[in-house]
Tab-separated table of C-alpha atoms and ligand atoms in Angstrom:
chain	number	residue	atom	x	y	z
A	16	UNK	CA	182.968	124.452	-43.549
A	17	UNK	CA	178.880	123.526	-43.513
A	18	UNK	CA	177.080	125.400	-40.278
A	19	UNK	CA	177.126	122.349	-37.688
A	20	UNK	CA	174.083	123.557	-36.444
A	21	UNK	CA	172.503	123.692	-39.663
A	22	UNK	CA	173.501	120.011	-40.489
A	23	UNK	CA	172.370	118.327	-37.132
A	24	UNK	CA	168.921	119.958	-37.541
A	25	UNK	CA	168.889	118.349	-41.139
A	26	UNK	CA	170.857	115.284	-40.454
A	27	UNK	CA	167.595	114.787	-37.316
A	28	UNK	CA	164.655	115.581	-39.838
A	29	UNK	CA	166.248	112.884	-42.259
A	30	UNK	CA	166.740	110.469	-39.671
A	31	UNK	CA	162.958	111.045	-38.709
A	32	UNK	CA	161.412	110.329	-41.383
A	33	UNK	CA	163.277	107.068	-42.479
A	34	UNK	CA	161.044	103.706	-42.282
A	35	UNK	CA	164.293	101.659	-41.782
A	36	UNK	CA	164.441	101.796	-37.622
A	37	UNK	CA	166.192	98.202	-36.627
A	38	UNK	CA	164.703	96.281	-34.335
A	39	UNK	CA	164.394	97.606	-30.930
A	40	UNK	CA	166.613	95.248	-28.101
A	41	UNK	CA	164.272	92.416	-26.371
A	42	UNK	CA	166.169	90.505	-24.165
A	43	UNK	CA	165.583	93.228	-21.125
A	44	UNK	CA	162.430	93.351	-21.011
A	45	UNK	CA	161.714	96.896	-19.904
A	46	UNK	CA	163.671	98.179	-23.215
A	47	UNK	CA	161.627	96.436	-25.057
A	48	UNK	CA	158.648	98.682	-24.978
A	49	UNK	CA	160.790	102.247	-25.777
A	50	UNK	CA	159.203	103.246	-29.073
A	51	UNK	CA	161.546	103.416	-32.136
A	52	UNK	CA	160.381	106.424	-33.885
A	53	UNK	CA	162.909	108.399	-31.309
A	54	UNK	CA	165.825	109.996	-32.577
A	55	UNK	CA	168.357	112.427	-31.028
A	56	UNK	CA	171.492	113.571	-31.387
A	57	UNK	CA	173.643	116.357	-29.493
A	58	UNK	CA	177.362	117.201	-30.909
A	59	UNK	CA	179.687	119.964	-28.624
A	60	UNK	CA	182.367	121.744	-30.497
A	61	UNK	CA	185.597	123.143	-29.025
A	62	UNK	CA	183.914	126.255	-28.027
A	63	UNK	CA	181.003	124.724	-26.054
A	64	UNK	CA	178.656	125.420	-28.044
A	65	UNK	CA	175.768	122.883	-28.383
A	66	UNK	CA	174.076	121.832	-31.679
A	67	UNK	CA	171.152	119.898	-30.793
A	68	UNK	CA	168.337	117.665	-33.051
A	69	UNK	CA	165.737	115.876	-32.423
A	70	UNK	CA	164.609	114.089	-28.912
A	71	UNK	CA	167.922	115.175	-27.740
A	72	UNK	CA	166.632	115.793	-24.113
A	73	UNK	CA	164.969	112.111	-23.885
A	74	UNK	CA	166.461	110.454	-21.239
A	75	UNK	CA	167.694	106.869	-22.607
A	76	UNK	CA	169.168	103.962	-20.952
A	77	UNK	CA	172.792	104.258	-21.841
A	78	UNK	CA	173.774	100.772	-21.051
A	79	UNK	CA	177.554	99.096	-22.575
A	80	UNK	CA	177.805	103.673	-23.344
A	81	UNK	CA	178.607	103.121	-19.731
A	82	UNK	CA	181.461	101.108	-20.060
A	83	UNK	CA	183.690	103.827	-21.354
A	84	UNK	CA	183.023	105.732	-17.634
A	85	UNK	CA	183.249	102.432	-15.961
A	86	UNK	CA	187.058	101.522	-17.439
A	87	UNK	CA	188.043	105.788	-17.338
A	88	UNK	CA	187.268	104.842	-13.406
A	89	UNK	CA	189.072	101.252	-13.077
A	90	UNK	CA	191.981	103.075	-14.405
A	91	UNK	CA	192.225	106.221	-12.185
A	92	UNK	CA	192.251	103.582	-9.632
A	93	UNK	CA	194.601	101.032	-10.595
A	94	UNK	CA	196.290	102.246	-13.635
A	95	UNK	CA	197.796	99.574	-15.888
A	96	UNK	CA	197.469	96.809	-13.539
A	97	UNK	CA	193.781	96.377	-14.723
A	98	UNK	CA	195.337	95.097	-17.782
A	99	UNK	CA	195.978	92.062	-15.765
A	100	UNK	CA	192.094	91.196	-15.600
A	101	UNK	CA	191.018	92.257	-19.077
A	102	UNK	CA	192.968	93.010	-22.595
A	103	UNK	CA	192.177	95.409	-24.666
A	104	UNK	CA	192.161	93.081	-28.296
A	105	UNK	CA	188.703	93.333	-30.621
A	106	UNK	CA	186.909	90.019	-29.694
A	107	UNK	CA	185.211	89.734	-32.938
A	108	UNK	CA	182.412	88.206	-31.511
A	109	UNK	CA	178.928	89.134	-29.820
A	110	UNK	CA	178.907	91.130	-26.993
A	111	UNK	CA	177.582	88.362	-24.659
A	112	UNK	CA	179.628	85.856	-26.183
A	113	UNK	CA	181.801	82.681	-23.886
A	114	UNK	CA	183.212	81.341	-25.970
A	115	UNK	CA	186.640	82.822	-26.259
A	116	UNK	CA	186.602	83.255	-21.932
A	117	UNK	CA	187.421	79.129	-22.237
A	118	UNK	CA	190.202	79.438	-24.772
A	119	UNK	CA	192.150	82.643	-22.965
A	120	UNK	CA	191.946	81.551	-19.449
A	121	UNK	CA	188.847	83.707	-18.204
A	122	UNK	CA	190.365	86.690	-19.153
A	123	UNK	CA	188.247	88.813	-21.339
A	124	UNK	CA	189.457	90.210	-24.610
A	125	UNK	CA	188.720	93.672	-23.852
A	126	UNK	CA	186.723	96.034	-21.462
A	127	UNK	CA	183.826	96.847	-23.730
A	128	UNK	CA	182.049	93.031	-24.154
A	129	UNK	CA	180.501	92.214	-21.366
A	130	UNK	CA	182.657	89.749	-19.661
A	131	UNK	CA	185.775	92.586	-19.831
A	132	UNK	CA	182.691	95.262	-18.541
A	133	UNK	CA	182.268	92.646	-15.467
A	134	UNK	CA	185.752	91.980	-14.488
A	135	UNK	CA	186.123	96.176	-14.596
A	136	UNK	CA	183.411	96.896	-12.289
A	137	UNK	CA	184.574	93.944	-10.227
A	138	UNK	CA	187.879	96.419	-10.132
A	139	UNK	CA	186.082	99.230	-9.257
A	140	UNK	CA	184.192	97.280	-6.674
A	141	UNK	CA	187.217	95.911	-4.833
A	142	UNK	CA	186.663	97.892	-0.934
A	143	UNK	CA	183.852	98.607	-1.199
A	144	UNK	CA	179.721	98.510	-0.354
A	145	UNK	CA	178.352	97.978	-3.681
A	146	UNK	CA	176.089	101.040	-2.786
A	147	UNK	CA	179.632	102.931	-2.520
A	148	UNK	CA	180.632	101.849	-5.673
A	149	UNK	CA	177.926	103.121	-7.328
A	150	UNK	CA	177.924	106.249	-5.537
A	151	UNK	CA	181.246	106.896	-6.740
A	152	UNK	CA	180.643	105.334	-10.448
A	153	UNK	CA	177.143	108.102	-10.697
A	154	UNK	CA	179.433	111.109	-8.849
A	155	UNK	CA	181.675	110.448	-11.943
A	156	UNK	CA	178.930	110.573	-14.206
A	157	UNK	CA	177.578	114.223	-12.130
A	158	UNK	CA	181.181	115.819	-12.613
A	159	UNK	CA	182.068	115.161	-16.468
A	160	UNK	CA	178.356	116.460	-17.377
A	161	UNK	CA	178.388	118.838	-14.839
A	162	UNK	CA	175.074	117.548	-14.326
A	163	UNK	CA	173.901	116.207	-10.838
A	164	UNK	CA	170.598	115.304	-12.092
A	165	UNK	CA	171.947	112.060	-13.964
A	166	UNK	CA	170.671	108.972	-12.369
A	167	UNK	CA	169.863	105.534	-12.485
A	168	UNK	CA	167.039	103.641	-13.936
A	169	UNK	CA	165.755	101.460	-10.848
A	170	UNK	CA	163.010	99.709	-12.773
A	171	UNK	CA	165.863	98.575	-16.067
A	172	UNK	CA	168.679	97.771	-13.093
A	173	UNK	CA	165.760	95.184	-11.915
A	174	UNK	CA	164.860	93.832	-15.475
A	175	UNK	CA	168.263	93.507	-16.108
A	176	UNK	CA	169.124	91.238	-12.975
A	177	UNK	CA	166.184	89.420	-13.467
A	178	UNK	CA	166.954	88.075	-17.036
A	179	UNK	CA	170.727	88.715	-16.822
A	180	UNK	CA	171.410	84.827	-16.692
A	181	UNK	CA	174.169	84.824	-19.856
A	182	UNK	CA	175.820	87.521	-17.772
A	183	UNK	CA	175.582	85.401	-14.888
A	184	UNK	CA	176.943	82.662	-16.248
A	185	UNK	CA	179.796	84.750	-18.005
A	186	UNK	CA	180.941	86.574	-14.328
A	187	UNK	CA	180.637	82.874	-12.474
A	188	UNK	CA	182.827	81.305	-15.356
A	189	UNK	CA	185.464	84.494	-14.581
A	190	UNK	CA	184.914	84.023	-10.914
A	191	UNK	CA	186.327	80.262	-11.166
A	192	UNK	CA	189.214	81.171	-13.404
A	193	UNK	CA	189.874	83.873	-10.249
A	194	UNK	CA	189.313	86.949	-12.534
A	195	UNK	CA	186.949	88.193	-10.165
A	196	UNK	CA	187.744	89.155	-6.633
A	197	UNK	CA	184.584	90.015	-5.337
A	198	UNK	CA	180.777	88.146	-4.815
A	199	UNK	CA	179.751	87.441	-8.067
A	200	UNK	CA	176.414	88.524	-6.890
A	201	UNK	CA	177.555	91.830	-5.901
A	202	UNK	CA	180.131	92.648	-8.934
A	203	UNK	CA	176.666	92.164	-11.092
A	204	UNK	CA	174.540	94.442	-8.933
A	205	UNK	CA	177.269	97.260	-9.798
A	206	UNK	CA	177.366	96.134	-13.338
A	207	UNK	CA	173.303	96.051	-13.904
A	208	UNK	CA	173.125	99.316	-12.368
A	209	UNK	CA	175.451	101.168	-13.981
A	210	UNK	CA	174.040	99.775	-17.350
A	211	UNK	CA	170.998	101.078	-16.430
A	212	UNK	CA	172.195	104.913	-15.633
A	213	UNK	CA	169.610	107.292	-18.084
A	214	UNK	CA	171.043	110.323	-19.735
A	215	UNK	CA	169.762	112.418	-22.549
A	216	UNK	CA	172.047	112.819	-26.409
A	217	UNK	CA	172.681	116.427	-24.176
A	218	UNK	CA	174.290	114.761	-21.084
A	219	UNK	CA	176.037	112.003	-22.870
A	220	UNK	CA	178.262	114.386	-25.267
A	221	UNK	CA	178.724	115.999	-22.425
A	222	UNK	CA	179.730	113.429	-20.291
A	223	UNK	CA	182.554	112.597	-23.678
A	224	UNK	CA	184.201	115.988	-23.674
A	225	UNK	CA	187.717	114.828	-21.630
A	226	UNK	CA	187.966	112.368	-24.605
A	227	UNK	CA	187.220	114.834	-27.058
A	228	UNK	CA	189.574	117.369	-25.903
A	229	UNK	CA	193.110	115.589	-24.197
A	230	UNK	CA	191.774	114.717	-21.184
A	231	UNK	CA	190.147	118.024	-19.851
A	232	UNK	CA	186.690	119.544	-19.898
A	233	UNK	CA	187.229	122.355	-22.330
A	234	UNK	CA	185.112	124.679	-20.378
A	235	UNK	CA	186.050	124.656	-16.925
A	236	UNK	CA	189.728	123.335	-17.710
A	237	UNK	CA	189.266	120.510	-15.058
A	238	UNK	CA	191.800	117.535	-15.657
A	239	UNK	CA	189.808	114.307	-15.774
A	240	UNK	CA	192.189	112.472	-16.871
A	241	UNK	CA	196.003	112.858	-18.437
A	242	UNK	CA	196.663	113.366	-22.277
A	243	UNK	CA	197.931	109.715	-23.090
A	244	UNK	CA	194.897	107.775	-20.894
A	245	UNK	CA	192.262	110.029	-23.016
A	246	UNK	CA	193.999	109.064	-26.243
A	247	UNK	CA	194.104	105.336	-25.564
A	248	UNK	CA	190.933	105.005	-24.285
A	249	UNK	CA	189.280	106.403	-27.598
A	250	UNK	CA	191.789	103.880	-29.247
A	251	UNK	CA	189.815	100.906	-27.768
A	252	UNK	CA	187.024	102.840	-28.461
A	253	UNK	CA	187.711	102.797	-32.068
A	254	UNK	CA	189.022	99.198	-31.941
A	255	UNK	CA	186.331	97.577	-29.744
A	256	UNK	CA	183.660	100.203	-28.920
A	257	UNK	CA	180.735	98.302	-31.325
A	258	UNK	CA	181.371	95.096	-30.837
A	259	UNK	CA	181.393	92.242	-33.595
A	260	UNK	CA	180.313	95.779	-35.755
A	261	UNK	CA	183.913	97.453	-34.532
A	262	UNK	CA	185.346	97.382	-38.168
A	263	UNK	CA	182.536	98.646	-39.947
A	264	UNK	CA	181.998	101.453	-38.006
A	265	UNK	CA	185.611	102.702	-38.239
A	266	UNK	CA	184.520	101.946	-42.028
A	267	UNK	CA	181.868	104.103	-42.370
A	268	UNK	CA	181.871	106.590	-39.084
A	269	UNK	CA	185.826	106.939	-38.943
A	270	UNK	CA	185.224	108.122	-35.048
A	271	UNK	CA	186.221	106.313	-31.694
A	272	UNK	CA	182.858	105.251	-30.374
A	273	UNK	CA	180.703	103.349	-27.904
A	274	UNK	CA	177.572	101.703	-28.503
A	275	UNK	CA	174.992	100.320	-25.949
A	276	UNK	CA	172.009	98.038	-26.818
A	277	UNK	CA	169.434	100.862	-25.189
A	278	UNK	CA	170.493	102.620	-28.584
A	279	UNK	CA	172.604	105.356	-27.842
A	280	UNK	CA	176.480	105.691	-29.280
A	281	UNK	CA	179.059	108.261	-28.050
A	282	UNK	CA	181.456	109.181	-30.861
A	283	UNK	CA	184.623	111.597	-29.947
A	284	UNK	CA	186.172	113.895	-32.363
A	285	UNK	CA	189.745	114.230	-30.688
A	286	UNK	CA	189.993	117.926	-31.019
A	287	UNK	CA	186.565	118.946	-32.758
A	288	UNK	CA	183.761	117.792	-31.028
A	289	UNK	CA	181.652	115.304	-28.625
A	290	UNK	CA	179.000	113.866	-29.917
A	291	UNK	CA	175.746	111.374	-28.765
A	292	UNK	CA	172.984	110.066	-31.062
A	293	UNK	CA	170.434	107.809	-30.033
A	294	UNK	CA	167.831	105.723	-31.826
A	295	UNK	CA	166.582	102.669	-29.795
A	296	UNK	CA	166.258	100.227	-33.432
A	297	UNK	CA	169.491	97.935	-33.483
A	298	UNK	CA	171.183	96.161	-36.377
A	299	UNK	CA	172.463	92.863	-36.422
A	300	UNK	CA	175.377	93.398	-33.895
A	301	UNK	CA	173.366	95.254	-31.437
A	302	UNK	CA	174.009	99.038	-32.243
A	303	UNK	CA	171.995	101.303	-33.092
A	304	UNK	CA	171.024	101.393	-37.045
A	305	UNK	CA	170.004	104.778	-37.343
A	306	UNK	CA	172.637	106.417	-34.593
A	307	UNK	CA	175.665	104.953	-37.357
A	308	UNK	CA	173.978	106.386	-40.257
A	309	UNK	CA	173.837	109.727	-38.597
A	310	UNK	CA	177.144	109.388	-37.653
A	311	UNK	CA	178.209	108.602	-40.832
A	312	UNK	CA	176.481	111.253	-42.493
A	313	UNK	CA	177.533	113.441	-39.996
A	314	UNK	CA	181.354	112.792	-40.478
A	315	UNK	CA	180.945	112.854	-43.852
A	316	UNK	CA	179.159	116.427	-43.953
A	317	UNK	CA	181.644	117.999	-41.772
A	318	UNK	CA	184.721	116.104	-43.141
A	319	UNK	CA	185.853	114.879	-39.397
A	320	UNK	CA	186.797	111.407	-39.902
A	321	UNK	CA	190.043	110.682	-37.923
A	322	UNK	CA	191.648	108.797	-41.451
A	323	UNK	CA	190.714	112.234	-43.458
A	324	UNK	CA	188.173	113.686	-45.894
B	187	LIG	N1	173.477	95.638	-19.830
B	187	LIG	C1	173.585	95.030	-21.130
B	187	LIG	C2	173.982	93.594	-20.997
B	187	LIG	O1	174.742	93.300	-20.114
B	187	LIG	C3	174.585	95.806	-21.911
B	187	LIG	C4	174.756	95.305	-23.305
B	187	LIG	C5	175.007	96.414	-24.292
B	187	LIG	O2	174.646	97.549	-24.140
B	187	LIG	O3	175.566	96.066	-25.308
B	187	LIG	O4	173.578	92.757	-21.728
């Protein structure tokens, strides 16, 4: 078995020097000016140990990254009944997309696009002071990492709502199907802000290891959540966690993961390892180009595709 130190340092230093970076996301304007040439990536194995590479520390916005938190929440609260508000099916379209909201009643096809992100934080919401909400969505965050210094990126929560109109118009189009319970107003607050949380390729791997290792943080032996919600949440990670790019990255990657459009992806190992990359160019779909090709190399290095060697 190849040192996993030895090939994230190498797999980083490749991924540096490439000239093919993807285009960095424009449509929030404050992620629009991160510079491209960044790179990290941070993967935890079974012991704890850490192998780190490149900006690894560099905070990033983790945005749709979030979702995976956001759903792992909806569902210690309500357990299967949030299936009643979203499905959990690959959309096969953009992330952004309406289209298929007309056809299937208002109902998003699963929790990862951004309608089926919406009607989960509108979940979460239900009770509650949007400022509570996100108290409890960032004291999540501060327990899986066992890091209380995560926080939240006022200045991309505030681009976000200010040119979030698609997402408006997706969360008022779920609102008059009754898919959402709350002010659509204040379900988008929640949704912006939790989009906009900032955590390193450190923190975010981190933040994966219940998925990683059935449920519990290997370390401290904490029970985040049970055996069977860990497993089929990395299932609709593997199924829906890129977006129209779902397939492909099963394809190439072989890893439940979860892309956001600030660049980052969290990939889980079941058994092996957590891992984050980031790299703030995007490819066609929206994730990042240089975080899958790391990924890829990565599995294929250390032979730890789920579908085998
Ligand atoms: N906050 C972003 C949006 O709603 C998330 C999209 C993403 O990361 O894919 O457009």
């Amino acid at each position: 078995m190849p040192d996993l130190k030895t090939v994230v340092a190498d797999i980083a230093e490749e991924m540096r020097t490439r000239p093919d970076r993807g285009e960095v996301a424009t449509y929030i304007p404050e992620l629009a000016g991160v510079d491209p040439n960044q790179f990290g990536m941070a993967v935890i194995d079974a012991e704890g140990e850490v192998a780190v590479g490149g900006d690894a520390d560099v905070p990033f916005s983790i945005q749709s990254v979030s979702k995976v938190f956001t759903l792992t929440l909806a569902l210690g609260k309500i357990g299967d009944r949030l299936w009643r508000h979203v499905g959990r099916e690959p959309s096969g379209s953009a992330f952004n997309s309406i289209v298929q909201l007309e056809y299937e009643g208002g109902v998003p096809r699963n929790p990862f696009i951004n309608a089926g992100a919406i009607a989960v934080t509108d979940q979460i919401l239900a009770g509650h002071e949007p400022r509570e909400a996100l108290g409890e969505i960032l004291r999540f965050m501060h327990f899986i990492a066992d890091d209380t210094s995560i926080t939240i990126d006022e200045k991309v929560a505030a681009s976000e709502r200010r040119t979030g109109f698609r997402n408006a118009a997706l969360a008022n189009y779920m609102k008059s199907f009754g898919v959402l319970q709350n002010p659509v107003d204040y379900t988008l607050g929640v949704y912006f802000h939790h989009c906009s949380i900032a955590m390193s390729c450190r923190q975010l791997a981190m933040a994966g290891r219940f998925l990683a290792w059935r449920g519990k943080n290997p370390t401290t032996g904490h029970s985040v959540v049970s055996p069977e919600r860990a497993r089929r949440i990395n299932a609709i990670m593997l199924t829906c966690g890129h977006y129209d790019g779902s397939g492909e990255f099963a394809y190439r990657v072989g890893l439940p993961g979860k892309s956001g459009v600030g660049g980052g992806i969290l990939a889980i190992a079941p058994g092996i390892a957590s891992i984050a990359v980031w790299s703030p160019g995007l490819d066609s779909v929206g994730n990042s180009h240089l975080g899958r090709i790391a990924l890829e190399t990565l599995t294929k290095r250390m032979g730890w595709s789920i579908f085998g060697d």
